[in-house]
Amino acid sequence: MTDATKSEPKVDSTLSKGLSILENLAAAQKGKGVTELSKELGLTKSNTFRLLQTLTALGYVEHRSDKSYAATLKTWQVGRASVENLNLRELSAPELSHLSQETGETVYLAVRNNLNVIYIDKIDSQKPIRSWNAIGGTAPLHCVGTGKAILAADYPNLRDQISGALTQYTEKTLTDLDALDADISATQSRGYAFDTGEFRDRIVSFGAAVTLQSGEPIGALGISLPDINLPEDGVEFFGSLIMHAARSVSEKLGRM
C-alpha cells in the first residue's frame, strides 16, 4: 500500500448520497419528486426515499402537499453561518455603508448558492422609488449584477453548469450561451457586472466579486436601483464604485 493510498480519507457513502440530494434540492427552482431525484443522482428510489425521510426529520428538507421535496431555510442558515465565520459581513460593512452614502440606492452583500445568489446583508435605499429585496432572498446567477460578477470570477468552472439554466425572466434576460459569454467577457474586462433589467423589469444592478487571494470568489457586493434613478453617466460611476469597494473587501480578506 502506498503512502498516497494510506492518506486517502474514507467517504461514508450514505452521508455522501444524502448531501448530494440536499445540494440538488438547494439548487432547484422548484420541488422534486423521489423518481426525478433518483434518476438525476443515479440512486435507487428506495434509497432516495429513505434519505429524504432522514433529511426531512432533521429539518433540511420539507415534504410538500404535491408530494415533492424541497430544501428548507435551514440549509441556507448553515451556509450563512459558514460565511459569517469568515467575518464577511463585518469586513464588508464599511464598504456597504460607503456605497449607500455615495449612491443613495439599495446595496447588497451576496454569496453564491449553486446557481443562485443569496443576499446576506443589505442597506436599503431611502429614495421614494427604489429597488427592494429581503436578506435571505435569492436570484439567479446569470441575470443580476452580483450573480454575474461571481460567474465572471469563476466562469471556466461554472459555464457548463449555467448553460442549462438560462431561464428567462424579462425581455432582457440573456438566455443564449453565446450572449452570456460575451457579457461575461465584458464584465471581466471592465471589472464589474451590469444587469440591464434582466431579472426584474426596469431594475438595473451592478456587482463586483469579493475574492480570496487565489482569485476564488466567495461573494459579491451589489447596487440595485430602478432605471429611472440611473443618471446619464451612472453606469461608469456606479461600476467604478462597486469595483473599488469589492477590491477593498478582497484586500482585507487577503490580510487575514
Tab-separated table of N, CA and C in Angstrom, residues 20-183:
chain	number	residue	atom	x	y	z
A	20	SER	N	-25.626	14.840	-1.573
A	20	SER	CA	-25.887	15.074	-2.997
A	20	SER	C	-27.358	15.413	-3.233
A	21	ILE	N	-28.249	14.781	-2.480
A	21	ILE	CA	-29.679	15.098	-2.579
A	21	ILE	C	-29.928	16.523	-2.098
A	22	LEU	N	-29.319	16.881	-0.964
A	22	LEU	CA	-29.524	18.224	-0.403
A	22	LEU	C	-28.988	19.301	-1.348
A	23	GLU	N	-27.825	19.078	-1.936
A	23	GLU	CA	-27.249	20.038	-2.880
A	23	GLU	C	-28.137	20.193	-4.111
A	24	ASN	N	-28.683	19.077	-4.586
A	24	ASN	CA	-29.562	19.111	-5.752
A	24	ASN	C	-30.819	19.926	-5.456
A	25	LEU	N	-31.429	19.693	-4.314
A	25	LEU	CA	-32.658	20.411	-3.962
A	25	LEU	C	-32.393	21.888	-3.698
A	26	ALA	N	-31.243	22.188	-3.095
A	26	ALA	CA	-30.912	23.589	-2.805
A	26	ALA	C	-30.722	24.389	-4.088
A	27	ALA	N	-30.268	23.726	-5.148
A	27	ALA	CA	-30.035	24.412	-6.422
A	27	ALA	C	-31.287	24.501	-7.282
A	28	ALA	N	-32.316	23.729	-6.928
A	28	ALA	CA	-33.517	23.644	-7.766
A	28	ALA	C	-34.417	24.854	-7.587
A	29	GLN	N	-35.098	25.244	-8.661
A	29	GLN	CA	-36.038	26.356	-8.609
A	29	GLN	C	-37.404	25.914	-8.073
A	30	LYS	N	-37.642	24.603	-8.031
A	30	LYS	CA	-38.911	24.078	-7.538
A	30	LYS	C	-38.667	22.720	-6.899
A	31	GLY	N	-39.692	22.197	-6.221
A	31	GLY	CA	-39.562	20.907	-5.576
A	31	GLY	C	-39.406	19.763	-6.567
A	32	LYS	N	-38.860	18.655	-6.083
A	32	LYS	CA	-38.659	17.480	-6.931
A	32	LYS	C	-39.186	16.237	-6.226
A	33	GLY	N	-39.629	15.285	-7.042
A	33	GLY	CA	-40.127	14.035	-6.507
A	33	GLY	C	-39.033	12.993	-6.373
A	34	VAL	N	-39.369	11.891	-5.727
A	34	VAL	CA	-38.407	10.812	-5.495
A	34	VAL	C	-37.875	10.260	-6.815
A	35	THR	N	-38.763	10.022	-7.776
A	35	THR	CA	-38.345	9.450	-9.061
A	35	THR	C	-37.381	10.370	-9.789
A	36	GLU	N	-37.697	11.654	-9.837
A	36	GLU	CA	-36.837	12.626	-10.529
A	36	GLU	C	-35.462	12.690	-9.883
A	37	LEU	N	-35.425	12.737	-8.561
A	37	LEU	CA	-34.147	12.816	-7.853
A	37	LEU	C	-33.315	11.549	-8.053
A	38	SER	N	-33.969	10.414	-7.977
A	38	SER	CA	-33.225	9.155	-8.116
A	38	SER	C	-32.606	9.029	-9.500
A	39	LYS	N	-33.310	9.470	-10.529
A	39	LYS	CA	-32.777	9.424	-11.889
A	39	LYS	C	-31.608	10.391	-12.059
A	40	GLU	N	-31.756	11.600	-11.536
A	40	GLU	CA	-30.714	12.617	-11.699
A	40	GLU	C	-29.430	12.236	-10.961
A	41	LEU	N	-29.561	11.557	-9.834
A	41	LEU	CA	-28.399	11.266	-8.999
A	41	LEU	C	-27.908	9.832	-9.126
A	42	GLY	N	-28.621	9.025	-9.916
A	42	GLY	CA	-28.188	7.639	-10.105
A	42	GLY	C	-28.381	6.770	-8.873
A	43	LEU	N	-29.415	7.063	-8.092
A	43	LEU	CA	-29.705	6.299	-6.882
A	43	LEU	C	-30.975	5.489	-7.076
A	44	THR	N	-31.147	4.461	-6.248
A	44	THR	CA	-32.401	3.713	-6.300
A	44	THR	C	-33.505	4.548	-5.652
A	45	LYS	N	-34.736	4.294	-6.063
A	45	LYS	CA	-35.851	5.055	-5.499
A	45	LYS	C	-35.990	4.791	-4.001
A	46	SER	N	-35.769	3.548	-3.587
A	46	SER	CA	-35.916	3.222	-2.164
A	46	SER	C	-34.850	3.930	-1.332
A	47	ASN	N	-33.621	3.992	-1.861
A	47	ASN	CA	-32.536	4.674	-1.149
A	47	ASN	C	-32.801	6.176	-1.086
A	48	THR	N	-33.254	6.725	-2.205
A	48	THR	CA	-33.571	8.153	-2.257
A	48	THR	C	-34.671	8.495	-1.259
A	49	PHE	N	-35.692	7.656	-1.208
A	49	PHE	CA	-36.807	7.892	-0.290
A	49	PHE	C	-36.340	7.861	1.163
A	50	ARG	N	-35.513	6.885	1.529
A	50	ARG	CA	-35.028	6.780	2.915
A	50	ARG	C	-34.199	8.005	3.299
A	51	LEU	N	-33.349	8.435	2.389
A	51	LEU	CA	-32.506	9.598	2.679
A	51	LEU	C	-33.344	10.869	2.798
A	52	LEU	N	-34.365	10.990	1.964
A	52	LEU	CA	-35.255	12.142	2.058
A	52	LEU	C	-36.003	12.151	3.395
A	53	GLN	N	-36.390	10.999	3.869
A	53	GLN	CA	-37.071	10.930	5.163
A	53	GLN	C	-36.151	11.412	6.284
A	54	THR	N	-34.895	11.036	6.201
A	54	THR	CA	-33.922	11.467	7.214
A	54	THR	C	-33.704	12.980	7.152
A	55	LEU	N	-33.515	13.506	5.937
A	55	LEU	CA	-33.301	14.944	5.769
A	55	LEU	C	-34.528	15.745	6.206
A	56	THR	N	-35.705	15.169	5.985
A	56	THR	CA	-36.945	15.826	6.417
A	56	THR	C	-37.029	15.844	7.940
A	57	ALA	N	-36.700	14.725	8.560
A	57	ALA	CA	-36.747	14.633	10.023
A	57	ALA	C	-35.768	15.595	10.679
A	58	LEU	N	-34.646	15.850	10.015
A	58	LEU	CA	-33.627	16.755	10.550
A	58	LEU	C	-33.918	18.218	10.232
A	59	GLY	N	-34.932	18.467	9.404
A	59	GLY	CA	-35.338	19.833	9.127
A	59	GLY	C	-34.682	20.485	7.927
A	60	TYR	N	-33.898	19.727	7.158
A	60	TYR	CA	-33.212	20.290	5.990
A	60	TYR	C	-34.067	20.229	4.724
A	61	VAL	N	-35.077	19.386	4.746
A	61	VAL	CA	-35.952	19.193	3.583
A	61	VAL	C	-37.397	19.187	4.065
A	62	GLU	N	-38.307	19.716	3.228
A	62	GLU	CA	-39.725	19.645	3.541
A	62	GLU	C	-40.440	18.810	2.488
A	63	HIS	N	-41.425	18.062	2.937
A	63	HIS	CA	-42.261	17.264	2.045
A	63	HIS	C	-43.532	18.053	1.785
A	64	ARG	N	-43.733	18.484	0.560
A	64	ARG	CA	-44.836	19.379	0.226
A	64	ARG	C	-46.118	18.611	-0.064
A	65	SER	N	-47.203	19.365	-0.123
A	65	SER	CA	-48.514	18.748	-0.327
A	65	SER	C	-48.642	18.081	-1.690
A	66	ASP	N	-47.839	18.534	-2.680
A	66	ASP	CA	-47.888	17.911	-4.005
A	66	ASP	C	-46.961	16.700	-4.102
A	67	LYS	N	-46.444	16.260	-2.930
A	67	LYS	CA	-45.569	15.090	-2.799
A	67	LYS	C	-44.144	15.324	-3.283
A	68	SER	N	-43.820	16.578	-3.607
A	68	SER	CA	-42.434	16.893	-3.967
A	68	SER	C	-41.657	17.249	-2.710
A	69	TYR	N	-40.338	17.300	-2.858
A	69	TYR	CA	-39.446	17.652	-1.757
A	69	TYR	C	-38.657	18.902	-2.130
A	70	ALA	N	-38.378	19.736	-1.121
A	70	ALA	CA	-37.620	20.969	-1.359
A	70	ALA	C	-36.740	21.260	-0.157
A	71	ALA	N	-35.604	21.917	-0.414
A	71	ALA	CA	-34.710	22.311	0.677
A	71	ALA	C	-35.363	23.418	1.499
A	72	THR	N	-35.133	23.414	2.800
A	72	THR	CA	-35.686	24.429	3.695
A	72	THR	C	-34.657	25.535	3.956
A	73	LEU	N	-35.088	26.553	4.662
A	73	LEU	CA	-34.183	27.650	5.021
A	73	LEU	C	-33.069	27.199	5.967
A	74	LYS	N	-33.212	26.042	6.577
A	74	LYS	CA	-32.158	25.556	7.460
A	74	LYS	C	-30.865	25.347	6.678
A	75	THR	N	-30.994	24.935	5.420
A	75	THR	CA	-29.819	24.772	4.560
A	75	THR	C	-29.122	26.107	4.377
A	76	TRP	N	-29.912	27.151	4.097
A	76	TRP	CA	-29.345	28.484	3.949
A	76	TRP	C	-28.704	28.973	5.247
A	77	GLN	N	-29.331	28.661	6.392
A	77	GLN	CA	-28.807	29.106	7.672
A	77	GLN	C	-27.435	28.507	7.968
A	78	VAL	N	-27.244	27.244	7.585
A	78	VAL	CA	-25.945	26.611	7.774
A	78	VAL	C	-24.899	27.294	6.892
A	79	GLY	N	-25.276	27.547	5.635
A	79	GLY	CA	-24.354	28.238	4.738
A	79	GLY	C	-24.048	29.641	5.211
A	80	ARG	N	-25.054	30.326	5.722
A	80	ARG	CA	-24.861	31.686	6.219
A	80	ARG	C	-23.898	31.688	7.398
A	81	ALA	N	-24.020	30.700	8.283
A	81	ALA	CA	-23.117	30.624	9.425
A	81	ALA	C	-21.670	30.427	8.965
A	82	SER	N	-21.485	29.622	7.918
A	82	SER	CA	-20.141	29.398	7.386
A	82	SER	C	-19.550	30.691	6.846
A	83	VAL	N	-20.367	31.463	6.142
A	83	VAL	CA	-19.899	32.746	5.610
A	83	VAL	C	-19.546	33.698	6.740
A	84	GLU	N	-20.374	33.707	7.784
A	84	GLU	CA	-20.134	34.625	8.883
A	84	GLU	C	-18.868	34.263	9.645
A	85	ASN	N	-18.475	32.991	9.602
A	85	ASN	CA	-17.223	32.603	10.233
A	85	ASN	C	-16.024	33.243	9.546
A	86	LEU	N	-16.184	33.640	8.295
A	86	LEU	CA	-15.132	34.366	7.589
A	86	LEU	C	-15.198	35.868	7.879
A	87	ASN	N	-16.175	36.279	8.715
A	87	ASN	CA	-16.384	37.689	9.044
A	87	ASN	C	-16.688	38.522	7.805
A	88	LEU	N	-17.295	37.905	6.793
A	88	LEU	CA	-17.525	38.616	5.536
A	88	LEU	C	-18.478	39.787	5.727
A	89	ARG	N	-19.514	39.605	6.500
A	89	ARG	CA	-20.450	40.705	6.734
A	89	ARG	C	-19.770	41.841	7.489
A	90	GLU	N	-19.002	41.489	8.509
A	90	GLU	CA	-18.305	42.515	9.286
A	90	GLU	C	-17.265	43.238	8.430
A	91	LEU	N	-16.516	42.468	7.639
A	91	LEU	CA	-15.487	43.065	6.795
A	91	LEU	C	-16.088	43.981	5.731
A	92	SER	N	-17.271	43.622	5.235
A	92	SER	CA	-17.888	44.375	4.142
A	92	SER	C	-18.698	45.568	4.619
A	93	ALA	N	-18.964	45.657	5.908
A	93	ALA	CA	-19.851	46.704	6.423
A	93	ALA	C	-19.406	48.121	6.068
A	94	PRO	N	-18.114	48.477	6.211
A	94	PRO	CA	-17.710	49.843	5.851
A	94	PRO	C	-17.919	50.141	4.364
A	95	GLU	N	-17.654	49.158	3.524
A	95	GLU	CA	-17.837	49.357	2.079
A	95	GLU	C	-19.313	49.488	1.721
A	96	LEU	N	-20.165	48.683	2.352
A	96	LEU	CA	-21.604	48.820	2.102
A	96	LEU	C	-22.096	50.204	2.527
A	97	SER	N	-21.623	50.656	3.670
A	97	SER	CA	-22.010	51.976	4.158
A	97	SER	C	-21.560	53.070	3.195
A	98	HIS	N	-20.332	52.945	2.693
A	98	HIS	CA	-19.806	53.933	1.746
A	98	HIS	C	-20.628	53.936	0.456
A	99	LEU	N	-20.930	52.753	-0.056
A	99	LEU	CA	-21.726	52.655	-1.281
A	99	LEU	C	-23.110	53.271	-1.084
A	100	SER	N	-23.702	53.021	0.078
A	100	SER	CA	-25.021	53.574	0.374
A	100	SER	C	-24.979	55.102	0.406
A	101	GLN	N	-23.955	55.640	1.045
A	101	GLN	CA	-23.839	57.094	1.149
A	101	GLN	C	-23.577	57.735	-0.211
A	102	GLU	N	-22.760	57.092	-1.045
A	102	GLU	CA	-22.385	57.661	-2.334
A	102	GLU	C	-23.514	57.594	-3.363
A	103	THR	N	-24.339	56.547	-3.276
A	103	THR	CA	-25.355	56.340	-4.311
A	103	THR	C	-26.774	56.645	-3.843
A	104	GLY	N	-27.031	56.465	-2.551
A	104	GLY	CA	-28.389	56.611	-2.048
A	104	GLY	C	-29.307	55.477	-2.456
A	105	GLU	N	-28.735	54.433	-3.078
A	105	GLU	CA	-29.541	53.307	-3.567
A	105	GLU	C	-29.352	52.079	-2.669
A	106	THR	N	-30.133	51.042	-2.922
A	106	THR	CA	-30.031	49.803	-2.164
A	106	THR	C	-28.729	49.088	-2.502
A	107	VAL	N	-28.004	48.670	-1.467
A	107	VAL	CA	-26.739	47.964	-1.679
A	107	VAL	C	-26.790	46.616	-0.968
A	108	TYR	N	-26.111	45.650	-1.551
A	108	TYR	CA	-26.196	44.270	-1.072
A	108	TYR	C	-24.823	43.628	-0.908
A	109	LEU	N	-24.792	42.631	-0.040
A	109	LEU	CA	-23.703	41.656	0.025
A	109	LEU	C	-24.333	40.303	-0.269
A	110	ALA	N	-23.807	39.587	-1.258
A	110	ALA	CA	-24.405	38.317	-1.674
A	110	ALA	C	-23.342	37.227	-1.741
A	111	VAL	N	-23.770	35.995	-1.575
A	111	VAL	CA	-22.894	34.833	-1.751
A	111	VAL	C	-23.586	33.852	-2.687
A	112	ARG	N	-22.796	32.982	-3.289
A	112	ARG	CA	-23.350	32.006	-4.233
A	112	ARG	C	-23.882	30.782	-3.501
A	113	ASN	N	-25.021	30.300	-3.946
A	113	ASN	CA	-25.563	29.018	-3.525
A	113	ASN	C	-25.944	28.256	-4.781
A	114	ASN	N	-25.026	27.387	-5.250
A	114	ASN	CA	-25.207	26.683	-6.505
A	114	ASN	C	-25.379	27.688	-7.646
A	115	LEU	N	-26.508	27.730	-8.310
A	115	LEU	CA	-26.681	28.626	-9.453
A	115	LEU	C	-27.512	29.868	-9.095
A	116	ASN	N	-27.524	30.211	-7.813
A	116	ASN	CA	-28.212	31.400	-7.336
A	116	ASN	C	-27.283	32.221	-6.456
A	117	VAL	N	-27.677	33.454	-6.203
A	117	VAL	CA	-27.057	34.221	-5.132
A	117	VAL	C	-28.062	34.369	-4.005
A	118	ILE	N	-27.539	34.452	-2.791
A	118	ILE	CA	-28.353	34.726	-1.607
A	118	ILE	C	-27.849	36.033	-1.005
A	119	TYR	N	-28.765	36.933	-0.719
A	119	TYR	CA	-28.390	38.213	-0.123
A	119	TYR	C	-28.253	38.043	1.387
A	120	ILE	N	-27.042	38.265	1.908
A	120	ILE	CA	-26.799	38.036	3.335
A	120	ILE	C	-26.697	39.331	4.123
A	121	ASP	N	-26.635	40.445	3.440
A	121	ASP	CA	-26.664	41.734	4.116
A	121	ASP	C	-27.092	42.805	3.114
A	122	LYS	N	-27.624	43.921	3.616
A	122	LYS	CA	-28.048	44.987	2.713
A	122	LYS	C	-28.253	46.277	3.492
A	123	ILE	N	-28.250	47.370	2.777
A	123	ILE	CA	-28.677	48.664	3.301
A	123	ILE	C	-29.717	49.193	2.321
A	124	ASP	N	-30.894	49.479	2.814
A	124	ASP	CA	-31.989	49.920	1.946
A	124	ASP	C	-31.805	51.347	1.458
A	125	SER	N	-32.326	51.606	0.280
A	125	SER	CA	-32.402	52.960	-0.244
A	125	SER	C	-33.484	53.736	0.514
A	126	GLN	N	-33.271	55.023	0.673
A	126	GLN	CA	-34.271	55.877	1.300
A	126	GLN	C	-35.039	56.704	0.265
A	127	LYS	N	-34.775	56.426	-1.007
A	127	LYS	CA	-35.443	57.174	-2.065
A	127	LYS	C	-36.898	56.698	-2.224
A	128	PRO	N	-37.786	57.576	-2.682
A	128	PRO	CA	-39.200	57.176	-2.819
A	128	PRO	C	-39.410	56.074	-3.845
A	129	ILE	N	-38.597	56.073	-4.913
A	129	ILE	CA	-38.657	54.996	-5.911
A	129	ILE	C	-37.381	54.193	-5.753
A	130	ARG	N	-37.510	52.935	-5.387
A	130	ARG	CA	-36.310	52.169	-5.039
A	130	ARG	C	-36.463	50.689	-5.354
A	131	SER	N	-35.329	50.027	-5.344
A	131	SER	CA	-35.296	48.569	-5.502
A	131	SER	C	-35.366	47.947	-4.117
A	132	TRP	N	-35.916	46.725	-4.056
A	132	TRP	CA	-36.029	46.068	-2.750
A	132	TRP	C	-35.899	44.561	-2.906
A	133	ASN	N	-35.146	43.965	-2.002
A	133	ASN	CA	-35.068	42.515	-1.892
A	133	ASN	C	-34.674	42.199	-0.455
A	134	ALA	N	-35.236	41.152	0.109
A	134	ALA	CA	-35.014	40.844	1.523
A	134	ALA	C	-33.683	40.131	1.747
A	135	ILE	N	-33.109	40.321	2.933
A	135	ILE	CA	-31.987	39.483	3.343
A	135	ILE	C	-32.493	38.041	3.370
A	136	GLY	N	-31.737	37.157	2.753
A	136	GLY	CA	-32.180	35.770	2.596
A	136	GLY	C	-32.860	35.525	1.274
A	137	GLY	N	-33.146	36.606	0.534
A	137	GLY	CA	-33.726	36.453	-0.799
A	137	GLY	C	-32.709	35.902	-1.787
A	138	THR	N	-33.198	35.320	-2.847
A	138	THR	CA	-32.312	34.718	-3.843
A	138	THR	C	-32.589	35.273	-5.229
A	139	ALA	N	-31.614	35.107	-6.107
A	139	ALA	CA	-31.763	35.485	-7.513
A	139	ALA	C	-30.817	34.614	-8.336
A	140	PRO	N	-31.148	34.356	-9.599
A	140	PRO	CA	-30.300	33.508	-10.446
A	140	PRO	C	-28.974	34.196	-10.782
A	141	LEU	N	-27.923	33.408	-10.860
A	141	LEU	CA	-26.596	33.946	-11.149
A	141	LEU	C	-26.532	34.727	-12.449
A	142	HIS	N	-27.240	34.254	-13.476
A	142	HIS	CA	-26.999	34.762	-14.829
A	142	HIS	C	-27.697	36.077	-15.142
A	143	CYS	N	-28.489	36.613	-14.197
A	143	CYS	CA	-29.247	37.805	-14.583
A	143	CYS	C	-29.315	38.903	-13.532
A	144	VAL	N	-28.419	38.889	-12.543
A	144	VAL	CA	-28.291	40.019	-11.619
A	144	VAL	C	-26.821	40.383	-11.491
A	145	GLY	N	-26.551	41.627	-11.091
A	145	GLY	CA	-25.177	42.106	-11.053
A	145	GLY	C	-24.273	41.286	-10.158
A	146	THR	N	-24.710	40.981	-8.925
A	146	THR	CA	-23.873	40.196	-8.024
A	146	THR	C	-23.612	38.801	-8.586
A	147	GLY	N	-24.653	38.194	-9.152
A	147	GLY	CA	-24.503	36.850	-9.710
A	147	GLY	C	-23.563	36.817	-10.891
A	148	LYS	N	-23.708	37.790	-11.804
A	148	LYS	CA	-22.849	37.809	-12.984
A	148	LYS	C	-21.406	38.122	-12.609
A	149	ALA	N	-21.205	38.889	-11.531
A	149	ALA	CA	-19.844	39.167	-11.067
A	149	ALA	C	-19.182	37.894	-10.548
A	150	ILE	N	-19.937	37.095	-9.796
A	150	ILE	CA	-19.405	35.815	-9.298
A	150	ILE	C	-19.152	34.864	-10.458
A	151	LEU	N	-20.075	34.816	-11.410
A	151	LEU	CA	-19.882	33.992	-12.607
A	151	LEU	C	-18.580	34.353	-13.324
A	152	ALA	N	-18.375	35.652	-13.512
A	152	ALA	CA	-17.208	36.116	-14.257
A	152	ALA	C	-15.906	35.734	-13.558
A	153	ALA	N	-15.932	35.698	-12.227
A	153	ALA	CA	-14.724	35.371	-11.466
A	153	ALA	C	-14.407	33.886	-11.469
A	154	ASP	N	-15.378	33.058	-11.844
A	154	ASP	CA	-15.160	31.602	-11.843
A	154	ASP	C	-15.816	30.956	-13.059
A	155	TYR	N	-15.788	31.650	-14.191
A	155	TYR	CA	-16.546	31.206	-15.363
A	155	TYR	C	-16.098	29.860	-15.938
A	156	PRO	N	-14.799	29.558	-15.991
A	156	PRO	CA	-14.422	28.243	-16.525
A	156	PRO	C	-15.065	27.080	-15.780
A	157	ASN	N	-15.263	27.239	-14.476
A	157	ASN	CA	-15.858	26.165	-13.679
A	157	ASN	C	-17.384	26.188	-13.691
A	158	LEU	N	-17.974	27.357	-13.926
A	158	LEU	CA	-19.424	27.478	-13.818
A	158	LEU	C	-20.143	27.494	-15.162
A	159	ARG	N	-19.414	27.686	-16.261
A	159	ARG	CA	-20.053	27.861	-17.564
A	159	ARG	C	-20.936	26.672	-17.945
A	160	ASP	N	-20.412	25.463	-17.822
A	160	ASP	CA	-21.205	24.293	-18.217
A	160	ASP	C	-22.442	24.143	-17.351
A	161	GLN	N	-22.306	24.451	-16.052
A	161	GLN	CA	-23.450	24.322	-15.145
A	161	GLN	C	-24.542	25.332	-15.491
A	162	ILE	N	-24.133	26.562	-15.772
A	162	ILE	CA	-25.114	27.613	-16.013
A	162	ILE	C	-25.748	27.501	-17.392
A	163	SER	N	-25.089	26.807	-18.313
A	163	SER	CA	-25.580	26.740	-19.697
A	163	SER	C	-26.973	26.115	-19.797
A	164	GLY	N	-27.293	25.232	-18.877
A	164	GLY	CA	-28.601	24.587	-18.915
A	164	GLY	C	-29.632	25.239	-18.009
A	165	ALA	N	-29.289	26.418	-17.463
A	165	ALA	CA	-30.189	27.060	-16.500
A	165	ALA	C	-30.425	28.532	-16.829
A	166	LEU	N	-30.409	28.871	-18.114
A	166	LEU	CA	-30.575	30.266	-18.525
A	166	LEU	C	-32.059	30.609	-18.691
A	167	THR	N	-32.758	30.558	-17.586
A	167	THR	CA	-34.196	30.844	-17.571
A	167	THR	C	-34.454	32.319	-17.878
A	168	GLN	N	-35.493	32.583	-18.635
A	168	GLN	CA	-35.838	33.968	-18.988
A	168	GLN	C	-36.795	34.554	-17.966
A	169	TYR	N	-36.481	35.778	-17.515
A	169	TYR	CA	-37.321	36.489	-16.545
A	169	TYR	C	-37.888	37.779	-17.123
A	170	THR	N	-37.150	38.440	-17.988
A	170	THR	CA	-37.627	39.643	-18.666
A	170	THR	C	-37.183	39.562	-20.128
A	171	GLU	N	-37.576	40.545	-20.906
A	171	GLU	CA	-37.162	40.577	-22.310
A	171	GLU	C	-35.649	40.748	-22.457
A	172	LYS	N	-34.992	41.236	-21.409
A	172	LYS	CA	-33.555	41.493	-21.481
A	172	LYS	C	-32.701	40.359	-20.915
A	173	THR	N	-33.324	39.321	-20.376
A	173	THR	CA	-32.560	38.203	-19.833
A	173	THR	C	-31.721	37.531	-20.918
A	174	LEU	N	-30.473	37.244	-20.598
A	174	LEU	CA	-29.589	36.549	-21.539
A	174	LEU	C	-29.857	35.052	-21.439
A	175	THR	N	-30.522	34.507	-22.446
A	175	THR	CA	-30.855	33.085	-22.446
A	175	THR	C	-30.021	32.295	-23.447
A	176	ASP	N	-29.183	32.978	-24.207
A	176	ASP	CA	-28.310	32.349	-25.190
A	176	ASP	C	-26.892	32.307	-24.628
A	177	LEU	N	-26.247	31.145	-24.668
A	177	LEU	CA	-24.934	30.998	-24.052
A	177	LEU	C	-23.887	31.884	-24.715
A	178	ASP	N	-23.961	32.063	-26.026
A	178	ASP	CA	-23.008	32.946	-26.699
A	178	ASP	C	-23.148	34.386	-26.208
A	179	ALA	N	-24.382	34.806	-25.989
A	179	ALA	CA	-24.619	36.161	-25.482
A	179	ALA	C	-24.088	36.295	-24.054
A	180	LEU	N	-24.274	35.244	-23.252
A	180	LEU	CA	-23.747	35.275	-21.886
A	180	LEU	C	-22.221	35.288	-21.904
A	181	ASP	N	-21.632	34.505	-22.801
A	181	ASP	CA	-20.168	34.507	-22.939
A	181	ASP	C	-19.643	35.918	-23.186
A	182	ALA	N	-20.295	36.622	-24.098
A	182	ALA	CA	-19.866	37.981	-24.443
A	182	ALA	C	-20.042	38.917	-23.250
A	183	ASP	N	-21.138	38.759	-22.538
A	183	ASP	CA	-21.395	39.617	-21.386
A	183	ASP	C	-20.377	39.359	-20.278
